[in-house]
Short mmCIF file of C-alpha atoms in Angstrom, two decimals:
data_model
loop_
_atom_site.label_atom_id
_atom_site.label_comp_id
_atom_site.label_asym_id
_atom_site.label_seq_id
_atom_site.Cartn_x
_atom_site.Cartn_y
_atom_site.Cartn_z
CA ALA A 935 -1.74 9.22 0.20
CA ASN A 936 -2.15 12.45 2.05
CA ILE A 937 -1.77 11.46 5.70
CA GLN A 938 -3.15 14.13 8.02
CA PRO A 939 -2.13 14.57 11.66
CA ILE A 940 -4.52 12.88 14.07
CA THR A 941 -5.67 14.93 17.05
CA GLY A 942 -7.78 14.20 20.09
CA LYS A 943 -7.30 12.44 23.38
CA PHE A 944 -7.30 8.97 21.78
CA ASN A 945 -4.68 9.74 19.11
CA SER A 946 -2.14 7.36 20.65
CA ILE A 947 -4.59 4.52 19.97
CA VAL A 948 -5.85 5.83 16.63
CA VAL A 949 -2.53 6.60 14.92
CA PRO A 950 -1.47 2.91 14.62
CA MET A 951 -4.85 2.08 13.05
CA VAL A 952 -4.53 4.94 10.56
CA ASN A 953 -0.98 3.89 9.73
CA ALA A 954 -2.18 0.31 9.16
CA MET A 955 -4.89 1.54 6.78
CA HIS A 956 -2.33 3.53 4.79
CA LEU A 957 0.00 0.50 4.71
CA TRP A 958 -2.90 -1.56 3.32
CA GLU A 959 -3.51 1.19 0.74
CA ARG A 960 0.14 1.22 -0.39
CA ASN A 961 0.39 -2.57 -0.54
CA THR A 962 -2.91 -2.94 -2.39
CA ASN A 963 -2.00 -0.31 -4.97
CA ALA A 964 1.53 -1.69 -5.39
CA ARG A 965 -0.09 -4.95 -6.53
CA GLY A 966 -2.31 -3.14 -9.01
CA GLY A 967 -5.31 -2.52 -6.78
CA PHE A 968 -8.46 -4.60 -7.07
CA LEU A 969 -9.20 -6.48 -10.27
CA ILE A 970 -12.94 -6.22 -10.95
CA ASN A 971 -14.40 -7.47 -14.23
CA GLY A 972 -11.00 -7.26 -15.89
CA GLN A 973 -10.24 -3.70 -14.75
CA ASN A 974 -7.83 -2.66 -12.00
CA TYR A 975 -8.99 -0.15 -9.40
CA THR A 976 -6.62 1.49 -6.93
CA VAL A 977 -7.67 2.61 -3.47
CA GLU A 978 -7.23 5.91 -1.65
CA VAL A 979 -7.54 6.31 2.10
CA VAL A 980 -8.70 9.81 3.07
CA ASP A 981 -8.28 10.93 6.69
CA ILE A 982 -10.83 13.36 8.08
CA ASP A 983 -10.00 14.54 11.60
CA VAL A 984 -12.81 16.36 13.42
CA GLY A 985 -11.15 16.19 16.83
CA SER A 986 -12.04 18.90 19.29
CA SER A 987 -12.16 19.12 23.06
CA ILE A 988 -15.36 21.18 22.83
CA ASP A 989 -18.44 19.02 22.30
CA ALA A 990 -20.40 21.59 20.25
CA GLU A 991 -17.40 22.22 17.98
CA PHE A 992 -16.82 18.47 17.53
CA ASN A 993 -20.48 17.94 16.63
CA ASN A 994 -20.45 20.84 14.18
CA LYS A 995 -17.23 19.65 12.49
CA THR A 996 -18.61 16.12 12.25
CA LYS A 997 -21.82 17.39 10.65
CA ASN A 998 -19.89 19.56 8.18
CA GLU A 999 -17.49 16.78 7.17
CA THR A 1000 -20.34 14.30 6.77
CA GLN A 1001 -22.04 16.78 4.44
CA ASN A 1002 -18.75 17.17 2.52
CA VAL A 1003 -18.65 13.39 1.97
CA VAL A 1004 -22.27 13.39 0.78
CA ASN A 1005 -21.61 16.34 -1.54
CA GLY A 1006 -18.62 14.64 -3.18
CA VAL A 1007 -15.94 16.97 -1.83
CA TYR A 1008 -13.67 13.95 -1.36
CA GLY A 1009 -14.61 12.31 -4.64
CA GLU A 1010 -16.54 9.11 -5.13
CA ILE A 1011 -16.71 7.22 -1.83
CA HIS A 1012 -17.34 3.46 -1.76
CA VAL A 1013 -16.44 2.59 1.84
CA VAL A 1014 -16.32 4.59 5.07
CA PHE A 1015 -14.38 3.46 8.15
CA ALA A 1016 -15.56 5.58 11.06
CA PRO A 1017 -15.21 6.59 13.77
CA TYR A 1018 -11.68 5.72 14.78
CA SER A 1019 -12.55 6.48 18.39
CA SER A 1020 -15.18 8.07 20.51
CA ASP A 1021 -16.05 8.70 24.13
CA LEU A 1022 -18.75 6.02 23.95
#
């Protein structure tokens, strides 16, 4: 797993959640991943941090990264956990 630094004003809350997701990833893969129809599939957690203190920059980064996911930049995606935090 390639764990990226987490930025933003909520990082003290978000980092434990990200660490837990990577722990789940390691434990799941150590047991062979998921067995589906007789085939094992491993998991990969990919962190995408679009943190910015400037609203327009945050919105632009979020739009760009969403487009990257749609375009397959991060490979084949089956599940998305997002957002970790927001001002809402």
